[in-house]
Short mmCIF file of C-alpha atoms and ligand atoms in Angstrom, two decimals:
data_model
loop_
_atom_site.label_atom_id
_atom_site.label_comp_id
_atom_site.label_asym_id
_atom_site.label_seq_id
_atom_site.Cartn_x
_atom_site.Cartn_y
_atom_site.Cartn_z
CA UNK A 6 -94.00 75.09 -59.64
CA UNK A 7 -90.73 72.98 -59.00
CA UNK A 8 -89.06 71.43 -61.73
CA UNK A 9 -87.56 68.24 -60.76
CA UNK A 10 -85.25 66.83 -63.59
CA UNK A 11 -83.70 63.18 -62.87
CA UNK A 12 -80.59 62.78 -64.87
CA UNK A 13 -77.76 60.54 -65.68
CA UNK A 14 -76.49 60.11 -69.57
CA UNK A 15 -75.55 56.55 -68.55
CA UNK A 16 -78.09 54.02 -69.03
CA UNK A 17 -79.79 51.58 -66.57
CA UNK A 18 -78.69 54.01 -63.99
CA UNK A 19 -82.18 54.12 -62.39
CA UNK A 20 -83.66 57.27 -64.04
CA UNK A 21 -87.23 55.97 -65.08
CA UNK A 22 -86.89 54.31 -61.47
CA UNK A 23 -86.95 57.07 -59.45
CA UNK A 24 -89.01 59.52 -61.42
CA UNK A 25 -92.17 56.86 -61.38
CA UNK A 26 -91.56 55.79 -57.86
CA UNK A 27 -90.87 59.61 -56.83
CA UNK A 28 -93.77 60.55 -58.29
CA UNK A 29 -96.63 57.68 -57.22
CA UNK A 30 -95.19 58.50 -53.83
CA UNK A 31 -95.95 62.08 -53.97
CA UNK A 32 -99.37 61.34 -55.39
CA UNK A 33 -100.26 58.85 -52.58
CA UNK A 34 -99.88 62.47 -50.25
CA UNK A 35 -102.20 64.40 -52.40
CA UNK A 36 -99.38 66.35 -54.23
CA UNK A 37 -100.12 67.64 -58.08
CA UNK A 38 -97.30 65.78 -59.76
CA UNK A 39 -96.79 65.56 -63.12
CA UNK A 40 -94.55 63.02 -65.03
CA UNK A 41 -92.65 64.39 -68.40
CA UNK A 42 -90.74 61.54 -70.55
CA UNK A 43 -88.85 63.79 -73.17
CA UNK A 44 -87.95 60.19 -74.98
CA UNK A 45 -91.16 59.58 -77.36
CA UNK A 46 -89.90 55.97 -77.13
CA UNK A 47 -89.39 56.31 -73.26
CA UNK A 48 -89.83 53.48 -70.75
CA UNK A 49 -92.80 56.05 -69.34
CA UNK A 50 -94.72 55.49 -72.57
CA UNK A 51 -94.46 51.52 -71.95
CA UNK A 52 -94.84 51.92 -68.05
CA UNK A 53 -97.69 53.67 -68.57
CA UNK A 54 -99.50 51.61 -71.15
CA UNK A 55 -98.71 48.48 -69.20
CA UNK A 56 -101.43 50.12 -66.91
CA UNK A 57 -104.71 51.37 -68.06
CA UNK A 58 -105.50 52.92 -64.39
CA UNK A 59 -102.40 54.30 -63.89
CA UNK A 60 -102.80 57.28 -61.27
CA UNK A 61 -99.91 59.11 -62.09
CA UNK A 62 -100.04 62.03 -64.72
CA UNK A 63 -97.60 61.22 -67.55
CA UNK A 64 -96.74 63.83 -71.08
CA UNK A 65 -94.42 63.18 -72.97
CA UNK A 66 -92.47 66.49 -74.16
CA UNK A 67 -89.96 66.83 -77.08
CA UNK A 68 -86.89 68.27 -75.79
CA UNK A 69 -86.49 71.11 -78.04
CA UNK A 70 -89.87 71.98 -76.42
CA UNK A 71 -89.04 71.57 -72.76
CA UNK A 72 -87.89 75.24 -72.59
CA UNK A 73 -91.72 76.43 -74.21
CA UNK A 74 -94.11 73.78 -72.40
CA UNK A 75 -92.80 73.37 -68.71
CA UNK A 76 -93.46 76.68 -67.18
CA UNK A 77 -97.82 76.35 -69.19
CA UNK A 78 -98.19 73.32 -67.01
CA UNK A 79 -100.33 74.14 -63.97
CA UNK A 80 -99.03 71.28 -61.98
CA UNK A 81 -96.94 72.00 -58.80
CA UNK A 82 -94.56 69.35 -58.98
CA UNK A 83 -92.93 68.10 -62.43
CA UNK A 84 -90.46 65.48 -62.82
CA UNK A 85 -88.94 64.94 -66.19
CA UNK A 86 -87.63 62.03 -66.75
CA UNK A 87 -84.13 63.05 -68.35
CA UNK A 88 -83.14 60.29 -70.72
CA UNK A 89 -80.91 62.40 -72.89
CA UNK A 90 -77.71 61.00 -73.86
CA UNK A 91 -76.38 63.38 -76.23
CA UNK A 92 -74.83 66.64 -74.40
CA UNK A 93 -76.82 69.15 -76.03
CA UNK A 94 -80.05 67.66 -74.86
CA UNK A 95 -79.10 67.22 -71.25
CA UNK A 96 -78.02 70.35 -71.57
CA UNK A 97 -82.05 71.51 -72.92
CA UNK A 98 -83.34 69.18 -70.11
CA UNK A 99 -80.91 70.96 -67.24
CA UNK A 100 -81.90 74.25 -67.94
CA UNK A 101 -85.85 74.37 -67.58
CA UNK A 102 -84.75 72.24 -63.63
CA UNK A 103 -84.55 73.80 -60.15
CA UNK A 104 -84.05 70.30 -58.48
CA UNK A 105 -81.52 67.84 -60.33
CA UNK A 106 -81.41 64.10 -59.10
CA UNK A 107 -78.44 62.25 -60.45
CA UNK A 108 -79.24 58.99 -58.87
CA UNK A 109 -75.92 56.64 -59.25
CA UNK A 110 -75.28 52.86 -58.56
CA UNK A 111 -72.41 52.65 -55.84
CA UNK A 112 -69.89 51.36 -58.21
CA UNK A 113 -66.57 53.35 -59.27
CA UNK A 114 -67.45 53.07 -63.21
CA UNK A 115 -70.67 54.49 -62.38
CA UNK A 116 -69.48 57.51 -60.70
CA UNK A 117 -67.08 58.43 -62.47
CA UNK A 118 -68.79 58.27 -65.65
CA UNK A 119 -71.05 61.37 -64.60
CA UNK A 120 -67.85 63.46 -64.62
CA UNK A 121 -68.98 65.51 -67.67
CA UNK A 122 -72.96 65.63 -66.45
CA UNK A 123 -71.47 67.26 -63.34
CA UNK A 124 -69.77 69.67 -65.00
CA UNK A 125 -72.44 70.69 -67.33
CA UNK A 126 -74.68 70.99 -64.15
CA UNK A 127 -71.93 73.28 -62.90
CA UNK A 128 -71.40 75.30 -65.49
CA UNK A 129 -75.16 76.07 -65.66
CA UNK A 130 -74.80 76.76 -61.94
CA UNK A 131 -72.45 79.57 -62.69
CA UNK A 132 -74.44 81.08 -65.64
CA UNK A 133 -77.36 81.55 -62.94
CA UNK A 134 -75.52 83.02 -60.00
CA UNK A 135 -76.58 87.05 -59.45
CA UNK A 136 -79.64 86.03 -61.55
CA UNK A 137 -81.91 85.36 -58.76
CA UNK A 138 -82.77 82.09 -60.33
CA UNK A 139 -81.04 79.17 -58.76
CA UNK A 140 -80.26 75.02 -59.56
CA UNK A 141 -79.93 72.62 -56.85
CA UNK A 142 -78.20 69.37 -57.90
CA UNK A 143 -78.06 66.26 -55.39
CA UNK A 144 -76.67 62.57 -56.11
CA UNK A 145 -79.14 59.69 -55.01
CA UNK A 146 -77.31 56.49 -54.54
CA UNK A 147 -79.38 53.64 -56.29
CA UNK A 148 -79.25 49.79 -56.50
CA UNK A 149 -77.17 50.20 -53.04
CA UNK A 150 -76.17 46.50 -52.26
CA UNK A 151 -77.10 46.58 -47.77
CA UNK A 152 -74.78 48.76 -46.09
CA UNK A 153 -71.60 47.62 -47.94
CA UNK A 154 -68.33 49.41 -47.00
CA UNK A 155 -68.08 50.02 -50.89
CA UNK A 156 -71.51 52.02 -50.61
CA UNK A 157 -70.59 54.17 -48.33
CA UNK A 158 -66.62 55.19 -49.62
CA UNK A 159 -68.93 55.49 -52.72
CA UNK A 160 -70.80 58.06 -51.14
CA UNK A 161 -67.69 59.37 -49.99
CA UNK A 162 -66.29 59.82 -53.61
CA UNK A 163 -69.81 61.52 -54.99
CA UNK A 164 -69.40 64.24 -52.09
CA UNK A 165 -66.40 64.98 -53.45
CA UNK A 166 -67.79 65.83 -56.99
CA UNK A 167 -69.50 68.93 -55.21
CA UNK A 168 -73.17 68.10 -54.96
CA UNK A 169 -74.62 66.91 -51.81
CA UNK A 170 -75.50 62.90 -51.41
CA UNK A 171 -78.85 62.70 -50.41
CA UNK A 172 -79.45 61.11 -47.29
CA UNK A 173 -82.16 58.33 -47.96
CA UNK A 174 -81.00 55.49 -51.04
CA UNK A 175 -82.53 52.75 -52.48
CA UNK A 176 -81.60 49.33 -51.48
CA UNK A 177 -81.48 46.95 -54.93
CA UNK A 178 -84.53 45.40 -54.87
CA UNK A 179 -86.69 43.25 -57.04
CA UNK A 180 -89.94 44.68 -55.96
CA UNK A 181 -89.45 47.63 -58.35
CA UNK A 182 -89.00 45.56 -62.00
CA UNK A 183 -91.81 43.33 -60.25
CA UNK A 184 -94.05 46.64 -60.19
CA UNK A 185 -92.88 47.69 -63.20
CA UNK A 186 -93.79 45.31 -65.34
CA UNK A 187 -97.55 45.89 -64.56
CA UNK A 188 -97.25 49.47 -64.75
CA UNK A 189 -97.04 49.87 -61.01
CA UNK A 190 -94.42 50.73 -58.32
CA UNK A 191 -93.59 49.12 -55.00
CA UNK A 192 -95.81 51.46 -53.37
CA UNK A 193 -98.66 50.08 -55.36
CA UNK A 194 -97.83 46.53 -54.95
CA UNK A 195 -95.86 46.24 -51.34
CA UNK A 196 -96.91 49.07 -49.55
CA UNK A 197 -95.65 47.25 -46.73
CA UNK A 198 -92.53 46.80 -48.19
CA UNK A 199 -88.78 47.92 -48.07
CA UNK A 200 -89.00 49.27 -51.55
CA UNK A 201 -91.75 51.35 -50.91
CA UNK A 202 -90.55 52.19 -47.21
CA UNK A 203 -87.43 53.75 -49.43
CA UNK A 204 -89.53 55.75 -52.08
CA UNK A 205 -91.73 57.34 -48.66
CA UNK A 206 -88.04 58.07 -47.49
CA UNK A 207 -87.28 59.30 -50.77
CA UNK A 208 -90.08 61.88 -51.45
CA UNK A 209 -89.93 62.96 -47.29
CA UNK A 210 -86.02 64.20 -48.12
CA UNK A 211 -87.63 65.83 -51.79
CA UNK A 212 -90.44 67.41 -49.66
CA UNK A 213 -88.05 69.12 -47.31
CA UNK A 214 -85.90 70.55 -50.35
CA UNK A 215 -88.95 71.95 -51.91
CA UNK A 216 -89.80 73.37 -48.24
N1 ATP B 28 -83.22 49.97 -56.76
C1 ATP B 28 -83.40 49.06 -57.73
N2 ATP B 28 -83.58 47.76 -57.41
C2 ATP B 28 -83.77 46.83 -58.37
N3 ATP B 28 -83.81 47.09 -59.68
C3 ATP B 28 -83.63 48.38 -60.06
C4 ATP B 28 -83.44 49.42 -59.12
N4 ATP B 28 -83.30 50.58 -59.82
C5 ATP B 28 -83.42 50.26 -61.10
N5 ATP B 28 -83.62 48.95 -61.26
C6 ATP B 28 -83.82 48.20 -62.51
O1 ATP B 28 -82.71 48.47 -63.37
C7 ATP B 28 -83.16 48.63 -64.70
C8 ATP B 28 -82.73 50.02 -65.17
O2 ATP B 28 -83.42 50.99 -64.38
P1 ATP B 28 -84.12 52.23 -65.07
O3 ATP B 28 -84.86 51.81 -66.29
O4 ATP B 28 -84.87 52.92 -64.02
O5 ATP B 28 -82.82 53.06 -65.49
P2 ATP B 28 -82.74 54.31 -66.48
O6 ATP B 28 -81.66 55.16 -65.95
O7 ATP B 28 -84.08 54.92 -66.64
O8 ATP B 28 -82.28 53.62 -67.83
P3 ATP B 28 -82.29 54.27 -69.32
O9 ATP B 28 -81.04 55.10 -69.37
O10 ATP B 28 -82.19 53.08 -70.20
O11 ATP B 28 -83.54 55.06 -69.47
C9 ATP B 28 -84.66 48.45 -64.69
O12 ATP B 28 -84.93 47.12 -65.06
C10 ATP B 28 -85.06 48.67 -63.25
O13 ATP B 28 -86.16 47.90 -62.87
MG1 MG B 29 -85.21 55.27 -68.38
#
């Protein structure tokens, strides 16, 4: 089993985003995915109800039972959908993840403001080395605006915060709140689509890190 946590502590940053999109798209290739919303108000909880056949597998988990309940799911793939503001809750959420996916919009208040999530991430990073046990943490650039100049000195600046930048990025788009509203993703609704070209990009570059 990978544990896939997607993280930022600031809001709107595109967390529910990616998990649901992440996820349909590696449903769509036959992978066990399961969704885990650790928010018992979460946006997965309305996402989900706003669509009675949705395909995708979603629990929701309180976070002081993240630690207990991950590793008795028989899924292969879990996302968590890591709302947590509050420090010592990110800090529950970071430790039961292999994979974390800070995804970022390309805008200096943005990136700077995940200063302290990176160094959490870090520190955890250094309680596991010699363990055998390891945490992978990668930024995804989100709500990019085209190819701006600004989006890529911003990708410039996240390298520099130590974690890799992964390669593919979603474009700002309104196909996703479009999908969202009924429950769905781009994938569902324009499979034909940029959005959903970015989310098959998306998953490709998660596939190969869970290689
Ligand atoms: N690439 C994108 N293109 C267009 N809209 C986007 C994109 N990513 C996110 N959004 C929109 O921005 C809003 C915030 O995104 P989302 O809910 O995924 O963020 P979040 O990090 O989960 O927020 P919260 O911290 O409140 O849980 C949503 O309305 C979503 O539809
Ligand atoms: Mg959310």
């Amino acid at each position: 089993m990978t544990v896939i946590a997607v993280m930022n502590q600031k809001g709107g940053a595109g967390k529910s985003t990616v998990c649901t999109g992440l996820a349909q798209a590696l449903n769509l290739v036959g992978r066990d995915v399961v969704l885990i919303d650790s928010d018992p108000q979460g946006s997965m909880k309305d996402w989900t109800e706003a669509n009675p056949d949705q395909p995708v597998t979603i629990y929701t988990i309180e976070r002081n039972q993240l630690a207990s309940q991950i590793p008795r799911l028989p899924n292969d793939i879990v996302i968590i959908d890591g709302t947590a503001k509050a420090a010592d809750l990110a800090k529950k959420t970071i430790a039961v993840a292999d994979i974390i996916i800070i995804p970022v919009q390309p805008a200096p208040f943005d990136v700077w403001s995940t200063g302290d999530m990176v160094a959490m991430i870090q520190d955890r990073m250094d309680e596991l080395r010699g363990t055998g046990q390891s945490l992978r943490a990668y930024f995804l650039v989100n709500r990019a605006i085209g190819n701006s100049k600004l989006s890529k000195s911003i990708s410039k600046t996240l390298a520099g915060y130590g974690f890799p930048v992964l390669k593919s990025r979603l474009v700002s788009r309104t196909a996703h709140p479009n999908a969202q509203m009924i429950g769905k993703t781009p994938l569902d609704t324009q499979p034909g689509g940029l959005a959903a070209r970015e989310l098959r990009a998306l998953r490709d570059e998660v596939l190969t890190l869970l290689a």
